[in-house]
C-alpha positions in Angstrom: 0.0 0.0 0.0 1.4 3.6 -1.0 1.9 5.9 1.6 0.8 9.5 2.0 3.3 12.1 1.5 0.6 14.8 3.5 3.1 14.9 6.2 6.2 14.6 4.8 4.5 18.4 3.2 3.6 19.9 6.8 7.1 19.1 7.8 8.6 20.6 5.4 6.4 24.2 5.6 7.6 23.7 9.5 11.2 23.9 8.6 10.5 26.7 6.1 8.8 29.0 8.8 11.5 28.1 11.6 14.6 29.5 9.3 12.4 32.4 7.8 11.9 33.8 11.8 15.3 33.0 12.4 16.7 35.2 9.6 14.1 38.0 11.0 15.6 37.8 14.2 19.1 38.2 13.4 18.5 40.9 11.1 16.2 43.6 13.0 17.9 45.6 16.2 17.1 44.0 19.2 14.6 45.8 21.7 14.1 45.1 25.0 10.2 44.8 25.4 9.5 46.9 28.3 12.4 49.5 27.1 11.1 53.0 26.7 10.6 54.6 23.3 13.2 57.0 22.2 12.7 60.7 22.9 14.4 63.6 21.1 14.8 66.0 24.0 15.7 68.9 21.7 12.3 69.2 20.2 10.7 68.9 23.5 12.5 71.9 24.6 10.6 73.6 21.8 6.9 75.1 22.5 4.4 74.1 20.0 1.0 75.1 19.6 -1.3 72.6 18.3 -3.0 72.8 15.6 -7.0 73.6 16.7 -9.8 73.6 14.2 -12.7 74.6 17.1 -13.1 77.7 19.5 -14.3 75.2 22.0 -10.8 73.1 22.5 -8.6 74.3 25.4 -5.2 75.9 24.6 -2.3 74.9 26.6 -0.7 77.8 28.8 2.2 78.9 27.4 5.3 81.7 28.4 4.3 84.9 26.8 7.5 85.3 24.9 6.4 82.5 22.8 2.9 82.3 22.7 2.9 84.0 19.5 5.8 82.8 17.9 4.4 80.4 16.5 0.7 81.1 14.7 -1.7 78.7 12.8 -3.9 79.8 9.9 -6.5 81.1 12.3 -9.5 79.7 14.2 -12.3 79.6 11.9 -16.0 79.6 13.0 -19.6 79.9 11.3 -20.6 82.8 13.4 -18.5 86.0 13.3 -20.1 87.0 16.8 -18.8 84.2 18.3 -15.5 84.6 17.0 -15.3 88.0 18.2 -16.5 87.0 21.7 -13.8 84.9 21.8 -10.9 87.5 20.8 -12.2 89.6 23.7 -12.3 87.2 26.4 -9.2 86.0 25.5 -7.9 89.9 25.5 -9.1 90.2 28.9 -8.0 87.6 30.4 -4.3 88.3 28.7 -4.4 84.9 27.3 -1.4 85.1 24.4 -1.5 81.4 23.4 -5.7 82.0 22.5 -5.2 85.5 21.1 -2.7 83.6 18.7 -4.5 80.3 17.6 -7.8 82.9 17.5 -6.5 85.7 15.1 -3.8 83.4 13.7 -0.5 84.5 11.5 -2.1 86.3 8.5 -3.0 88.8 10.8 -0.3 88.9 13.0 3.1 90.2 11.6 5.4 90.5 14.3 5.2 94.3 15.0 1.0 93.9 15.3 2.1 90.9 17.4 4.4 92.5 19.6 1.9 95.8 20.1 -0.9 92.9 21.0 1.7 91.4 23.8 1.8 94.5 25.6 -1.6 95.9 25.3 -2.7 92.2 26.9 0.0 92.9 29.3 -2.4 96.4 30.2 -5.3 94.7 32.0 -7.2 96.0 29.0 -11.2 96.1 29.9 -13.6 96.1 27.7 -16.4 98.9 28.1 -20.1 98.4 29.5 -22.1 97.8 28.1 -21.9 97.5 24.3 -17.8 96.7 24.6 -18.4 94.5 21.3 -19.9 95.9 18.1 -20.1 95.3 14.6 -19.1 98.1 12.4 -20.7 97.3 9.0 -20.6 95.3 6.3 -17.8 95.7 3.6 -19.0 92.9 1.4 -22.3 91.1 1.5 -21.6 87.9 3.0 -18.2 88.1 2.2 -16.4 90.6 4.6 -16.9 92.3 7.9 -15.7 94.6 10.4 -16.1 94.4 14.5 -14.8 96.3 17.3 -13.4 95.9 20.4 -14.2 99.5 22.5 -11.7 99.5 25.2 -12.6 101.1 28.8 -10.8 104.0 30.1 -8.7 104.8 26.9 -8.4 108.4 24.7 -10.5 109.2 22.0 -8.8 107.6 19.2 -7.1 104.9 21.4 -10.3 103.3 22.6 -10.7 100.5 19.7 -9.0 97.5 18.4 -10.8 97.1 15.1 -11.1 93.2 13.1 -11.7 92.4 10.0 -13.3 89.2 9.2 -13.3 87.5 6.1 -15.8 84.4 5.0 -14.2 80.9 3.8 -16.5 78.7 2.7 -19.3 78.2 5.6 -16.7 80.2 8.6 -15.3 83.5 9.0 -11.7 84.1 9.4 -10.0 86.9 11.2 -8.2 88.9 8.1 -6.5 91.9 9.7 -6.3 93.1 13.3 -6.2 97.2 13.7 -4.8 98.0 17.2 -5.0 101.8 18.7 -1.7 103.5 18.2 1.0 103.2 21.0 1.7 106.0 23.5 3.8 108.2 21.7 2.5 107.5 18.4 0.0 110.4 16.8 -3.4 109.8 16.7 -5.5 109.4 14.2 -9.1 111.1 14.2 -10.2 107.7 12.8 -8.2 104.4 13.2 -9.1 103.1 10.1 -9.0 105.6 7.3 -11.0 103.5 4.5 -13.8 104.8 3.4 -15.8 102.1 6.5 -13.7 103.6 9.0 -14.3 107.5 8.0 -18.1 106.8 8.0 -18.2 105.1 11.1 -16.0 107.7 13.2 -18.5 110.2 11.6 -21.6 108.4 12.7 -20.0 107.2 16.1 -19.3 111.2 16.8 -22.9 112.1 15.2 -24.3 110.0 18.5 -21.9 111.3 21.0 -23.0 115.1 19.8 -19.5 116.1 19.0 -20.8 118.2 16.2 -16.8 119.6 15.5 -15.3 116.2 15.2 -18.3 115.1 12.9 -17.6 117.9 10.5 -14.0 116.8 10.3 -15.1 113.4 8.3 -17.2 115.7 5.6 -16.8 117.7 2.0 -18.2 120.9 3.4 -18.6 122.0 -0.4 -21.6 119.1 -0.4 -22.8 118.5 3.1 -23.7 121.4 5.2 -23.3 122.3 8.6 -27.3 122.2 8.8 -27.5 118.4 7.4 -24.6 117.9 10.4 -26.5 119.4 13.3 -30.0 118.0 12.0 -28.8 114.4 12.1 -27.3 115.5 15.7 -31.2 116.6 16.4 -32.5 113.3 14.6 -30.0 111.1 16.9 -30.6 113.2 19.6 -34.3 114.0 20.0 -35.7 110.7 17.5 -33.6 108.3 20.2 -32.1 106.5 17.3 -28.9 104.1 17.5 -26.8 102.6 15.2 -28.7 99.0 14.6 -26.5 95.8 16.3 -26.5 93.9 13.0 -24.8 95.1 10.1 -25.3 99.4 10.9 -23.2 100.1 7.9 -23.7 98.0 4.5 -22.0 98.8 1.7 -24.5 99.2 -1.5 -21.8 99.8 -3.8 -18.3 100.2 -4.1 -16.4 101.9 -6.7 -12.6 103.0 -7.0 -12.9 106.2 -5.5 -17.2 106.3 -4.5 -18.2 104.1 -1.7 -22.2 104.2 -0.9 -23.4 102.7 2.9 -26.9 102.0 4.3 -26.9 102.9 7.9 -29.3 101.4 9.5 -30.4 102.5 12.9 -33.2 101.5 15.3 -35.0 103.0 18.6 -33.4 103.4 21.7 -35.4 99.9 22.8 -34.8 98.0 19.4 -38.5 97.9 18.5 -38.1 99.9 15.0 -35.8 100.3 12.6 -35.1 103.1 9.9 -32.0 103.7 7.3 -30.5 106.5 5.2 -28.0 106.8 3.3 -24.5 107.9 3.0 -22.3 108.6 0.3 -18.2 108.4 0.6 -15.8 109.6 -1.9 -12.0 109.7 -1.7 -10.5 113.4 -3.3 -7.0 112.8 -5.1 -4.3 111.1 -3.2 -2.9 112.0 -0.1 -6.6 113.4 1.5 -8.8 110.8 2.9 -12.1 109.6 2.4 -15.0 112.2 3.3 -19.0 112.0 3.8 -19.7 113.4 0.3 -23.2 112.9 0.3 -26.0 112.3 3.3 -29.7 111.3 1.9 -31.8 111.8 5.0 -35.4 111.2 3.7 -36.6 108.4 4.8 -35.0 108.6 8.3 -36.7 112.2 8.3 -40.0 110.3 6.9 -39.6 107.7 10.1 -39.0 110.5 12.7 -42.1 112.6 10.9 -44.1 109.5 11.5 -43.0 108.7 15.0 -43.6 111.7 16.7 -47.1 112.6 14.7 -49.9 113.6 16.6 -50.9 117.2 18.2 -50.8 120.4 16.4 -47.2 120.6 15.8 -45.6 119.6 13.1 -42.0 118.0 12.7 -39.1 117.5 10.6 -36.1 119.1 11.7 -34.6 119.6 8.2 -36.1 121.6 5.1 -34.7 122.4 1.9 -33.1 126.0 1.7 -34.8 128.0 -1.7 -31.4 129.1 -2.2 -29.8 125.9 -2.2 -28.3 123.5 0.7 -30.8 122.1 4.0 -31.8 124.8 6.7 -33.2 123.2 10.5 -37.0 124.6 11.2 -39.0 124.6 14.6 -42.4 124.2 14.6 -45.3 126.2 16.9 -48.7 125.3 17.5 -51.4 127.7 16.1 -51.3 131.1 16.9 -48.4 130.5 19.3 -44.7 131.9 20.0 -43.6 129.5 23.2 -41.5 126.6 22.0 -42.3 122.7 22.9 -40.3 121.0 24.7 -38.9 119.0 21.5 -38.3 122.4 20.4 -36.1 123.6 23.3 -34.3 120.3 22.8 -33.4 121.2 19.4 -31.8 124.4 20.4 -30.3 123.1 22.9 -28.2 121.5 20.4 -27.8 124.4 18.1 -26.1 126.3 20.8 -23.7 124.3 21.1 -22.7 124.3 17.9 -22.8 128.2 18.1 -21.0 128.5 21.0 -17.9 126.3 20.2 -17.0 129.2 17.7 -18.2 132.8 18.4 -17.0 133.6 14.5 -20.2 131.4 13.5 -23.6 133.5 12.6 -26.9 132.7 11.9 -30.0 134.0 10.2 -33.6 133.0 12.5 -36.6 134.0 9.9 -40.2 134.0 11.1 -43.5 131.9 9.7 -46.7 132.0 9.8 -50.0 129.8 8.5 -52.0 132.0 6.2 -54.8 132.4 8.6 -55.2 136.0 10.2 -54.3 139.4 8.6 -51.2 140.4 6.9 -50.0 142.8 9.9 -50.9 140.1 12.2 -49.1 137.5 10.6 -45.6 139.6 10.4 -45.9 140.3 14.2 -46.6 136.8 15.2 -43.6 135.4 12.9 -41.8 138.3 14.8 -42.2 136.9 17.8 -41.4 133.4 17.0 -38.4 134.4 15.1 -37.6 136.5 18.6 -38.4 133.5 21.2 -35.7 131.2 19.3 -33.4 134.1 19.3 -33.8 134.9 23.1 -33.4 131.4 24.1 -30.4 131.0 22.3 -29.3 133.9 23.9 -29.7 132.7 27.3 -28.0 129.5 26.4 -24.5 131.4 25.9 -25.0 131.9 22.4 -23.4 135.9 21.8 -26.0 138.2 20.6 -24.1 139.3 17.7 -24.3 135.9 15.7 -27.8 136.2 15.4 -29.7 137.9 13.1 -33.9 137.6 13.1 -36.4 138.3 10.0 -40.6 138.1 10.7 -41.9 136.9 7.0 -45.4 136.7 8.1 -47.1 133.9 5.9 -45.9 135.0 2.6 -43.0 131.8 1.9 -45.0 128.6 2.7 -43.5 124.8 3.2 -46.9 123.4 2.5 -50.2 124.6 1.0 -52.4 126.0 3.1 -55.7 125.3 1.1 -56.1 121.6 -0.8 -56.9 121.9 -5.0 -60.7 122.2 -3.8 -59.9 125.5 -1.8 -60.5 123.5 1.4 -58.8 124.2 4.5 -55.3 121.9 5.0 -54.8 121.6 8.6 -52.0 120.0 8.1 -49.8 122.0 5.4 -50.6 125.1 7.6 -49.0 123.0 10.5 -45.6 122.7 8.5 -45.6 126.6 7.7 -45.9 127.7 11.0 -42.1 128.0 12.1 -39.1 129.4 12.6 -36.1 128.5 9.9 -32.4 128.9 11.2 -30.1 129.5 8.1 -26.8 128.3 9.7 -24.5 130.5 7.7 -21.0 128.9 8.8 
C-alpha cells in the first residue's frame, strides 16, 4: 500500500517557517520589550502650539515670549459673533496662546504681534455695556468689520478694530487694527478707508460732537445744517446705530463708496436707514462723507412723533440751495415745545464752540389772520428762538432775526378744492435757522 506524503509536506512548511523567523531575528535591532521609546529631548525643549480647528478646545498655557511665535492659519467659526467674543475674552483675560491660535499669523506680523503682547499685558477692559460691536458690512456675505471698545482709553485709542473675512461656511480673522502706541500720533479715525471714515463720523454724530463730525465731511456738499440735523435726529428721535450690520456697503467703486446705515430705537422695536455717500479726493486726503440722503429717516422720525398740532421735521430744503433746521409752533403761538427747546439746545452748542459762526432765525406764519398780524406773530417766534439762544450762551451778535409773516410757505395751506389743510398750515408755521458757517 502507497503511503501519503501529506506529512512529509507539513514538515517541510515547519522547517520553512523556523529559518524564515530566524533570519528575522538576526536581522532587526534587538529591543528590549519593556524598554522606553526613544525621545528627542531637543524638540521637547521647543513650544508648539497645536494645531486647533474649534473655538471650544482648550489651549495649553504657554510663556508669553512665545505664545505668539508660532501662529496657525486662524480659528475659523460659522458665526462671526462668536468669534469676536472669543478674541475679547481672551484679550481680557491676557491669554497670548488664544489670542494667537484665534487671530492666527495672516494677521499677525510680528510688530502687530508684539503691540498685542503689551496691550494684553495692560489689564485691557472692555467697556459696558456694548464693549463689542459690529461696524458694517464691507462685502455682503463676504467681509466684515467688528470692534473691540476698550474702557478708560483716549478718543482715538479706545478701539481694536477686526476684519473678518468668510471661507467657505466660517469666517476668518483677516486683519487686526490695534490703537496706536503711546507716543504715536493719533488718528481722528483708526481706520482711514472709506468704512472707517463713516463710522467715526456716525460714532461722533451720536456722542454730539458736532466739531469732530464735520472733520469726516466735504463741506462743499454737506452742510453744517445736514450735520446738526442728524445730531437733532440722533438726539431727540432716540435713534442708534442698529446691532447687526449698521453700515452695509451698497456699492463700491474706485474712489465712491455708498453705505446703508441702519439704525433702530433706543429699545430695538423699530428700525429706519438713510444713506451715505463716501468719496476719496486725489491722493494724499482721505475719504470724506460726500453725500448724506436723510429722507426716509426724516419720513420715520415725521411719522413717529405725529400727533398734536405741531408739526415735525427738523430739516427743510433752503430755496437758495443746501438744508436749513426749522422749529415748529402750534397755532397762533410763540412758546416753544419741549422737542423744540431740545433742538436748540443743540444748536447752541454748535454756536457756541465758535463765536465767529452767525446765523439767520426767519419767522413763519399759516395764512390764517391778517397780513399785519401774521408779520408780528412770525416776529415773535423768530424773537423767542433768538432769546433762548441767547440765554443759552449763544453771543448776541451771531444772530440775526427776519418776521416773514405767511408770505413763503413749506406746505399749502388750502387743498386743490380751496378747502382748509390743517396739516400744510401746521408745517408753515415756524421758525427756519439758516446756519450761515
Amino acid at each position: 500500500m502507497q503511503r501519503s506524503k501529506l506529512p512529509y509536506f507539513f514538515l517541510g512548511l515547519a522547517a520553512v517557517l523556523a529559518v524564515t523567523a530566524l533570519v528575522l531575528l538576526i536581522l532587526r535591532p534587538g529591543v528590549e520589550p519593556e524598554a522606553a521609546p526613544h525621545r528627542d529631548t531637543a524638540a521637547e525643549e521647543k513650544p508648539v502650539i497645536p494645531k486647533i480647528d474649534s473655538i471650544d478646545e482648550p489651549v495649553p498655557t504657554q510663556d508669553p515670549e512665545t505664545a505668539l511665535k508660532e501662529l496657525g492659519v486662524g480659528v475659523a467659526a460659522t458665526n462671526p459673533s462668536e468669534l469676536v467674543n472669543n478674541i475679547a475674552k481672551a484679550l481680557e483675560a491676557g491669554d497670548l496662546a488664544t489670542l494667537g491660535r484665534l487671530i492666527g499669523k495672516d494677521a499677525l506680523d510680528p510688530r502687530t504681534a508684539e503691540r498685542l503682547k503689551v496691550l494684553s499685558a495692560s489689564n485691557l477692559r472692555l467697556r459696558q455695556p456694548d464693549g463689542i460691536r459690529e461696524v458694517g458690512v464691507i462685502e455682503l456675505n463676504a467681509r466684515a468689520r467688528w470692534s473691540l471698545e476698550l474702557e478708560g482709553q483716549d478718543a482715538g485709542r479706545d478701539r481694536i478694530l477686526l476684519d473678518l473675512k468668510r471661507d467657505g461656511k466660517k469666517w476668518l480673522v483677516e486683519k487686526i487694527t490695534l490703537p496706536p502706541a503711546p507716543g504715536e500720533p493719533t488718528p481722528k479715525a483708526i481706520m482711514a478707508d472709506s468704512l472707517g471714515v463713516a463710522d467715526a463720523f456716525l460714532q461722533a454724530v451720536l456722542k454730539q460732537d458736532f466739531e469732530f463730525a464735520r472733520d469726516f465731511v466735504d463741506p462743499a456738499t454737506v452742510s453744517d445744517a445736514k450735520i446738526a440735523g442728524l445730531c437733532i435726529l440722533f438726539e431727540e428721535g432716540e435713534y442708534r446705530m442698529r446691532k447687526t450690520k449698521p453700515l452695509l456697503a451698497m456699492f463700491q467703486r474706485q474712489d465712491t463708496v455708498g453705505y446703508f446705515a441702519n439704525v433702530e430705537t433706543a429699545d430695538g422695536s423699530q428700525s429706519a436707514q438713510f444713506t451715505i455717500t463716501m468719496r476719496q479726493p486725489p491722493a494724499p486726503a482721505n475719504w470724506r462723507v460726500s453725500e448724506i440722503n436723510l429722507d426716509q429717516l426724516l419720513a420715520d422720525y415725521a411719522r413717529r412723533v405725529a400727533g398734536g398740532d405741531v408739526y415735525y421735521s427738523p430739516l427743510v430744503k433752503n430755496p437758495a440751495g443746501g438744508d436749513t433746521l426749522a422749529l415748529y409752533f402750534e397755532f397762533n403761538e410763540d412758546s416753544m415745545s419741549p422737542r423744540t427747546r431740545r433742538q436748540l439746545e443743540i444748536v447752541s452748542l454748535i454756536l457756541k464752540s465758535d463765536p465767529g459762526k452767525k446765523l439767520t432765525l426767519s419767522g413763519h406764519t399759516d395764512s390764517l389772520g391778517t397780513e399785519d398780524y401774521n408779520r408780528s406773530l412770525s416776529e415773535r417766534r423768530a424773537d423767542v428762538v433768538r432769546d433762548f439762544l441767547i440765554k443759552s450762551g449763544v453771543d448776541s451778535a451771531q444772530i440775526v432775526t427776519v418776521a416773514k409773516g405767511s408770505s413763503q410757505p413749506r406746505r399749502p395751506n388750502l387743498t386743490e378744492s380751496g378747502e382748509d389743510n390743517p396739516e400744510g398750515r401746521r408745517a408753515n408755521r415756524r421758525t427756519e435757522i439758516y446756519l450761515d458757517f
